[in-house]
């Protein structure tokens, strides 16, 4: 049912309109003034808005201007209602983005005709947009579903394949999922280089494929790991037999052009349904088991069991210390500039947390964030960081720097029931305007529970916050769901930017992502820009923002402020060769 929002201050006219619309088969909602109208437009995202021009407080022009400023509402057609028939007023409304107008009093037929014209137009635009978007998506899917170097499907495909494998046998069979890591990979990589290790991975896949048959899948997880979905089995013991077969298949030398290479693998196996119901949890369990196989010296397999999950002593210590670290406020927030591709100016920063341990020194977020996530400390950590960032942001805004800051939101934090309220409380306490903040979320966080995610994202959006999809292109899910979530920007994962020069396919991917972002009205941000060549390429693609070591690594608040100051006085070194 199409949803129509009526913004009209006169009660009798509003209720009359609402009734006409409900009788006409629409879901009609009313707003008694302009402010409520704008709020409801953001919250309810109606198909069409009917808006009176003459209203106290916020009049129709004010509403039009507020709707235009928000990407979420700027495309909703607005039909202005006016008692005036003065052309200049109507022209002003049309210039401000109104799609049509009705002069009061109007008949029911005139009203429904105006609505149906707008709906037809909307339908046409949607159809054109959908075609453009599905073309971009299918192009992108082709590009990102297959790893260009090894021609292996990558992790994006795994979810589909897992569901296909499961469909006929889910009630009767066990499905093993495995992670294979090559034991001597780092040594081979440093002596032979990436070209050879890619060839090697391809050769390993060719050896393994016959062992798992056509019912199995091999995909590339990362530079030295493969993920395998093994054919369904009836007896769990059969998994061990398959593991031996796979490891044995690696035992003879690999010929890589002029080199003869011997390798072994560490294999971790998890089983559906006992170790998980979805591919994410199964891969996680298989990966835990693989690490144990590696600790045993490699060239062996390990089937996952719950005891493996018990934390190692080191991990436990780190967890205890993380408590202290948070209590004593030992975490620091670093800021990495985001640069406008057109002007070369710093317009935003990503906040990244740092932990300097009194004895162990610097502990990277990649080590302590997973522990914080496992133990639930992450929600507390994310909150501390947000508070810290908001205080800092307020100081910078007060000093006159026109700046917004992006904050990472972990999946665990994202699933908290009262997240929006918590965030709003912090914003209120620090007097920070929500439009200066952007939250970065990964696909994984969003796809875990799509319905709740959608509601939470809409709440955050309605509160005026900006939302970015982080690490775009590395997730599991289909890209088409992007259309259904109210993101403002996507951050192209640095793996695409990283090997730009060696891999012309990545240039096609980046172009396709930027094109996709455009057709969905999203801003694009390139991460991990490290060289002049990468910067030039990204600029030429029309990406909106760039971030990476080429401009600056993440730095302390003081060092970042120094950069802002120098930029303001025009003395910032032209790091980016603009
Ligand atoms: P991310 O959100 O993808 O953050 C970008 C990472 O890329 C940062 O790593 C940054 O230092 C690094 N980076 C930036 N430019 C370049 C470049 O040119 N080349 C390379 N190779 N790397 C670059 P960092 O700070 O180690 O953070 C790692 C991850 O930890 C982040 O990935 C994010 O997922 C997580 N993280 C960091 N801070 C927070 C936080 O405050 N809260 C939460 N929930 N997660 C955080
Ligand atoms: Ca991020
Ligand atoms: Ca990222």
PDB file of N, CA and C in Angstrom, residues 9-70:
ATOM      1  N   UNK A   9      -1.655  22.323   8.779  1.00  0.00           N
ATOM      2  CA  UNK A   9      -1.905  22.769  10.151  1.00  0.00           C
ATOM      3  C   UNK A   9      -3.384  22.880  10.487  1.00  0.00           C
ATOM      4  N   UNK A  10      -4.225  23.058   9.470  1.00  0.00           N
ATOM      5  CA  UNK A  10      -5.659  23.183   9.790  1.00  0.00           C
ATOM      6  C   UNK A  10      -6.274  21.803   9.975  1.00  0.00           C
ATOM      7  N   UNK A  11      -6.763  21.583  11.230  1.00  0.00           N
ATOM      8  CA  UNK A  11      -7.232  20.240  11.591  1.00  0.00           C
ATOM      9  C   UNK A  11      -8.308  19.710  10.644  1.00  0.00           C
ATOM     10  N   UNK A  12      -9.267  20.577  10.311  1.00  0.00           N
ATOM     11  CA  UNK A  12     -10.405  20.072   9.533  1.00  0.00           C
ATOM     12  C   UNK A  12      -9.941  19.647   8.136  1.00  0.00           C
ATOM     13  N   UNK A  13      -9.067  20.471   7.524  1.00  0.00           N
ATOM     14  CA  UNK A  13      -8.584  20.126   6.176  1.00  0.00           C
ATOM     15  C   UNK A  13      -7.770  18.830   6.236  1.00  0.00           C
ATOM     16  N   UNK A  14      -6.921  18.751   7.307  1.00  0.00           N
ATOM     17  CA  UNK A  14      -6.042  17.572   7.404  1.00  0.00           C
ATOM     18  C   UNK A  14      -6.877  16.296   7.540  1.00  0.00           C
ATOM     19  N   UNK A  15      -7.878  16.343   8.423  1.00  0.00           N
ATOM     20  CA  UNK A  15      -8.609  15.088   8.626  1.00  0.00           C
ATOM     21  C   UNK A  15      -9.448  14.745   7.404  1.00  0.00           C
ATOM     22  N   UNK A  16      -9.904  15.792   6.737  1.00  0.00           N
ATOM     23  CA  UNK A  16     -10.648  15.564   5.504  1.00  0.00           C
ATOM     24  C   UNK A  16      -9.758  14.864   4.463  1.00  0.00           C
ATOM     25  N   UNK A  17      -8.551  15.386   4.324  1.00  0.00           N
ATOM     26  CA  UNK A  17      -7.607  14.809   3.349  1.00  0.00           C
ATOM     27  C   UNK A  17      -7.262  13.364   3.723  1.00  0.00           C
ATOM     28  N   UNK A  18      -7.005  13.143   5.009  1.00  0.00           N
ATOM     29  CA  UNK A  18      -6.621  11.803   5.450  1.00  0.00           C
ATOM     30  C   UNK A  18      -7.742  10.812   5.125  1.00  0.00           C
ATOM     31  N   UNK A  19      -8.974  11.268   5.306  1.00  0.00           N
ATOM     32  CA  UNK A  19     -10.083  10.369   5.043  1.00  0.00           C
ATOM     33  C   UNK A  19     -10.188  10.073   3.545  1.00  0.00           C
ATOM     34  N   UNK A  20     -10.091  11.142   2.744  1.00  0.00           N
ATOM     35  CA  UNK A  20     -10.151  10.947   1.279  1.00  0.00           C
ATOM     36  C   UNK A  20      -9.102   9.941   0.825  1.00  0.00           C
ATOM     37  N   UNK A  21      -7.927  10.067   1.415  1.00  0.00           N
ATOM     38  CA  UNK A  21      -6.827   9.196   0.989  1.00  0.00           C
ATOM     39  C   UNK A  21      -7.070   7.757   1.430  1.00  0.00           C
ATOM     40  N   UNK A  22      -7.537   7.559   2.671  1.00  0.00           N
ATOM     41  CA  UNK A  22      -7.778   6.179   3.110  1.00  0.00           C
ATOM     42  C   UNK A  22      -8.852   5.547   2.245  1.00  0.00           C
ATOM     43  N   UNK A  23      -9.898   6.312   1.938  1.00  0.00           N
ATOM     44  CA  UNK A  23     -10.954   5.766   1.070  1.00  0.00           C
ATOM     45  C   UNK A  23     -10.361   5.428  -0.301  1.00  0.00           C
ATOM     46  N   UNK A  24      -9.420   6.253  -0.738  1.00  0.00           N
ATOM     47  CA  UNK A  24      -8.777   6.023  -2.035  1.00  0.00           C
ATOM     48  C   UNK A  24      -7.787   4.865  -2.008  1.00  0.00           C
ATOM     49  N   UNK A  25      -7.626   4.183  -0.870  1.00  0.00           N
ATOM     50  CA  UNK A  25      -6.779   2.991  -0.798  1.00  0.00           C
ATOM     51  C   UNK A  25      -5.326   3.281  -0.429  1.00  0.00           C
ATOM     52  N   UNK A  26      -5.064   4.435   0.188  1.00  0.00           N
ATOM     53  CA  UNK A  26      -3.692   4.753   0.596  1.00  0.00           C
ATOM     54  C   UNK A  26      -3.540   4.637   2.105  1.00  0.00           C
ATOM     55  N   UNK A  27      -2.288   4.409   2.537  1.00  0.00           N
ATOM     56  CA  UNK A  27      -2.014   4.524   3.960  1.00  0.00           C
ATOM     57  C   UNK A  27      -1.701   5.993   4.195  1.00  0.00           C
ATOM     58  N   UNK A  28      -2.542   6.677   4.956  1.00  0.00           N
ATOM     59  CA  UNK A  28      -2.361   8.125   5.093  1.00  0.00           C
ATOM     60  C   UNK A  28      -1.940   8.469   6.508  1.00  0.00           C
ATOM     61  N   UNK A  29      -0.877   9.309   6.624  1.00  0.00           N
ATOM     62  CA  UNK A  29      -0.481   9.768   7.954  1.00  0.00           C
ATOM     63  C   UNK A  29      -0.473  11.293   7.960  1.00  0.00           C
ATOM     64  N   UNK A  30      -0.804  11.867   9.098  1.00  0.00           N
ATOM     65  CA  UNK A  30      -0.939  13.314   9.148  1.00  0.00           C
ATOM     66  C   UNK A  30       0.090  13.957  10.063  1.00  0.00           C
ATOM     67  N   UNK A  31       0.497  15.181   9.731  1.00  0.00           N
ATOM     68  CA  UNK A  31       1.382  15.947  10.604  1.00  0.00           C
ATOM     69  C   UNK A  31       0.754  17.322  10.766  1.00  0.00           C
ATOM     70  N   UNK A  32       0.714  17.793  12.041  1.00  0.00           N
ATOM     71  CA  UNK A  32      -0.033  19.024  12.294  1.00  0.00           C
ATOM     72  C   UNK A  32       0.809  20.274  12.094  1.00  0.00           C
ATOM     73  N   UNK A  33       2.119  20.105  11.891  1.00  0.00           N
ATOM     74  CA  UNK A  33       2.926  21.269  11.524  1.00  0.00           C
ATOM     75  C   UNK A  33       4.167  20.837  10.748  1.00  0.00           C
ATOM     76  N   UNK A  34       4.938  21.798  10.280  1.00  0.00           N
ATOM     77  CA  UNK A  34       6.072  21.509   9.406  1.00  0.00           C
ATOM     78  C   UNK A  34       7.142  20.686  10.084  1.00  0.00           C
ATOM     79  N   UNK A  35       7.412  20.983  11.357  1.00  0.00           N
ATOM     80  CA  UNK A  35       8.489  20.262  12.054  1.00  0.00           C
ATOM     81  C   UNK A  35       8.150  18.785  12.211  1.00  0.00           C
ATOM     82  N   UNK A  36       6.902  18.546  12.663  1.00  0.00           N
ATOM     83  CA  UNK A  36       6.469  17.150  12.805  1.00  0.00           C
ATOM     84  C   UNK A  36       6.514  16.472  11.429  1.00  0.00           C
ATOM     85  N   UNK A  37       6.122  17.229  10.403  1.00  0.00           N
ATOM     86  CA  UNK A  37       6.110  16.689   9.047  1.00  0.00           C
ATOM     87  C   UNK A  37       7.489  16.206   8.611  1.00  0.00           C
ATOM     88  N   UNK A  38       8.511  17.044   8.831  1.00  0.00           N
ATOM     89  CA  UNK A  38       9.872  16.682   8.418  1.00  0.00           C
ATOM     90  C   UNK A  38      10.331  15.450   9.193  1.00  0.00           C
ATOM     91  N   UNK A  39      10.011  15.434  10.488  1.00  0.00           N
ATOM     92  CA  UNK A  39      10.399  14.297  11.330  1.00  0.00           C
ATOM     93  C   UNK A  39       9.743  13.012  10.815  1.00  0.00           C
ATOM     94  N   UNK A  40       8.430  13.088  10.522  1.00  0.00           N
ATOM     95  CA  UNK A  40       7.726  11.899  10.047  1.00  0.00           C
ATOM     96  C   UNK A  40       8.227  11.455   8.668  1.00  0.00           C
ATOM     97  N   UNK A  41       8.620  12.442   7.851  1.00  0.00           N
ATOM     98  CA  UNK A  41       9.125  12.090   6.517  1.00  0.00           C
ATOM     99  C   UNK A  41      10.385  11.246   6.649  1.00  0.00           C
ATOM    100  N   UNK A  42      11.256  11.608   7.625  1.00  0.00           N
ATOM    101  CA  UNK A  42      12.503  10.854   7.817  1.00  0.00           C
ATOM    102  C   UNK A  42      12.212   9.478   8.387  1.00  0.00           C
ATOM    103  N   UNK A  43      11.253   9.436   9.295  1.00  0.00           N
ATOM    104  CA  UNK A  43      10.954   8.199  10.009  1.00  0.00           C
ATOM    105  C   UNK A  43      10.175   7.216   9.141  1.00  0.00           C
ATOM    106  N   UNK A  44       9.177   7.733   8.420  1.00  0.00           N
ATOM    107  CA  UNK A  44       8.222   6.855   7.736  1.00  0.00           C
ATOM    108  C   UNK A  44       8.556   6.666   6.258  1.00  0.00           C
ATOM    109  N   UNK A  45       9.382   7.546   5.739  1.00  0.00           N
ATOM    110  CA  UNK A  45       9.734   7.503   4.332  1.00  0.00           C
ATOM    111  C   UNK A  45       8.521   7.259   3.433  1.00  0.00           C
ATOM    112  N   UNK A  46       7.577   8.227   3.392  1.00  0.00           N
ATOM    113  CA  UNK A  46       6.362   8.055   2.591  1.00  0.00           C
ATOM    114  C   UNK A  46       6.668   8.088   1.093  1.00  0.00           C
ATOM    115  N   UNK A  47       5.700   7.608   0.279  1.00  0.00           N
ATOM    116  CA  UNK A  47       5.907   7.655  -1.171  1.00  0.00           C
ATOM    117  C   UNK A  47       5.677   9.066  -1.707  1.00  0.00           C
ATOM    118  N   UNK A  48       4.708   9.753  -1.116  1.00  0.00           N
ATOM    119  CA  UNK A  48       4.400  11.120  -1.557  1.00  0.00           C
ATOM    120  C   UNK A  48       4.083  11.975  -0.332  1.00  0.00           C
ATOM    121  N   UNK A  49       4.407  13.268  -0.427  1.00  0.00           N
ATOM    122  CA  UNK A  49       4.051  14.182   0.659  1.00  0.00           C
ATOM    123  C   UNK A  49       3.116  15.256   0.113  1.00  0.00           C
ATOM    124  N   UNK A  50       2.020  15.504   0.819  1.00  0.00           N
ATOM    125  CA  UNK A  50       1.170  16.655   0.512  1.00  0.00           C
ATOM    126  C   UNK A  50       1.490  17.701   1.572  1.00  0.00           C
ATOM    127  N   UNK A  51       1.838  18.900   1.157  1.00  0.00           N
ATOM    128  CA  UNK A  51       2.301  19.853   2.157  1.00  0.00           C
ATOM    129  C   UNK A  51       1.689  21.227   1.934  1.00  0.00           C
ATOM    130  N   UNK A  52       1.076  21.735   2.987  1.00  0.00           N
ATOM    131  CA  UNK A  52       0.515  23.082   2.944  1.00  0.00           C
ATOM    132  C   UNK A  52       1.670  24.096   2.891  1.00  0.00           C
ATOM    133  N   UNK A  53       1.461  25.223   2.215  1.00  0.00           N
ATOM    134  CA  UNK A  53       2.523  26.231   2.151  1.00  0.00           C
ATOM    135  C   UNK A  53       2.477  27.145   3.364  1.00  0.00           C
ATOM    136  N   UNK A  54       1.265  27.639   3.663  1.00  0.00           N
ATOM    137  CA  UNK A  54       1.141  28.606   4.752  1.00  0.00           C
ATOM    138  C   UNK A  54       0.928  27.882   6.072  1.00  0.00           C
ATOM    139  N   UNK A  55       1.995  27.824   6.866  1.00  0.00           N
ATOM    140  CA  UNK A  55       1.871  27.199   8.178  1.00  0.00           C
ATOM    141  C   UNK A  55       2.689  28.024   9.156  1.00  0.00           C
ATOM    142  N   UNK A  56       2.280  28.092  10.435  1.00  0.00           N
ATOM    143  CA  UNK A  56       3.096  28.811  11.415  1.00  0.00           C
ATOM    144  C   UNK A  56       4.379  28.027  11.697  1.00  0.00           C
ATOM    145  N   UNK A  57       5.337  28.602  12.340  1.00  0.00           N
ATOM    146  CA  UNK A  57       6.645  28.000  12.681  1.00  0.00           C
ATOM    147  C   UNK A  57       7.435  27.640  11.437  1.00  0.00           C
ATOM    148  N   UNK A  58       7.229  26.424  10.935  1.00  0.00           N
ATOM    149  CA  UNK A  58       7.957  26.025   9.732  1.00  0.00           C
ATOM    150  C   UNK A  58       6.956  25.954   8.585  1.00  0.00           C
ATOM    151  N   UNK A  59       7.081  26.867   7.618  1.00  0.00           N
ATOM    152  CA  UNK A  59       6.102  26.849   6.526  1.00  0.00           C
ATOM    153  C   UNK A  59       6.519  25.852   5.442  1.00  0.00           C
ATOM    154  N   UNK A  60       5.704  25.785   4.384  1.00  0.00           N
ATOM    155  CA  UNK A  60       5.942  24.810   3.318  1.00  0.00           C
ATOM    156  C   UNK A  60       7.325  24.948   2.692  1.00  0.00           C
ATOM    157  N   UNK A  61       7.808  26.181   2.547  1.00  0.00           N
ATOM    158  CA  UNK A  61       9.142  26.377   1.953  1.00  0.00           C
ATOM    159  C   UNK A  61      10.215  25.799   2.884  1.00  0.00           C
ATOM    160  N   UNK A  62      10.008  26.024   4.189  1.00  0.00           N
ATOM    161  CA  UNK A  62      10.955  25.488   5.186  1.00  0.00           C
ATOM    162  C   UNK A  62      10.977  23.974   5.126  1.00  0.00           C
ATOM    163  N   UNK A  63       9.786  23.388   4.973  1.00  0.00           N
ATOM    164  CA  UNK A  63       9.708  21.921   4.895  1.00  0.00           C
ATOM    165  C   UNK A  63      10.460  21.438   3.655  1.00  0.00           C
ATOM    166  N   UNK A  64      10.193  22.105   2.507  1.00  0.00           N
ATOM    167  CA  UNK A  64      10.850  21.699   1.258  1.00  0.00           C
ATOM    168  C   UNK A  64      12.367  21.761   1.410  1.00  0.00           C
ATOM    169  N   UNK A  65      12.826  22.830   2.048  1.00  0.00           N
ATOM    170  CA  UNK A  65      14.278  22.979   2.151  1.00  0.00           C
ATOM    171  C   UNK A  65      14.863  21.915   3.082  1.00  0.00           C
ATOM    172  N   UNK A  66      14.149  21.605   4.197  1.00  0.00           N
ATOM    173  CA  UNK A  66      14.650  20.562   5.104  1.00  0.00           C
ATOM    174  C   UNK A  66      14.656  19.198   4.409  1.00  0.00           C
ATOM    175  N   UNK A  67      13.615  18.934   3.617  1.00  0.00           N
ATOM    176  CA  UNK A  67      13.546  17.628   2.933  1.00  0.00           C
ATOM    177  C   UNK A  67      14.669  17.500   1.909  1.00  0.00           C
ATOM    178  N   UNK A  68      14.963  18.620   1.230  1.00  0.00           N
ATOM    179  CA  UNK A  68      15.998  18.598   0.195  1.00  0.00           C
ATOM    180  C   UNK A  68      17.386  18.324   0.773  1.00  0.00           C
ATOM    181  N   UNK A  69      17.585  18.763   2.027  1.00  0.00           N
ATOM    182  CA  UNK A  69      18.926  18.637   2.602  1.00  0.00           C
ATOM    183  C   UNK A  69      19.270  17.225   3.036  1.00  0.00           C
ATOM    184  N   UNK A  70      18.272  16.358   3.130  1.00  0.00           N
ATOM    185  CA  UNK A  70      18.502  15.015   3.641  1.00  0.00           C
ATOM    186  C   UNK A  70      18.365  14.015   2.493  1.00  0.00           C
TER     187      UNK A  70
END
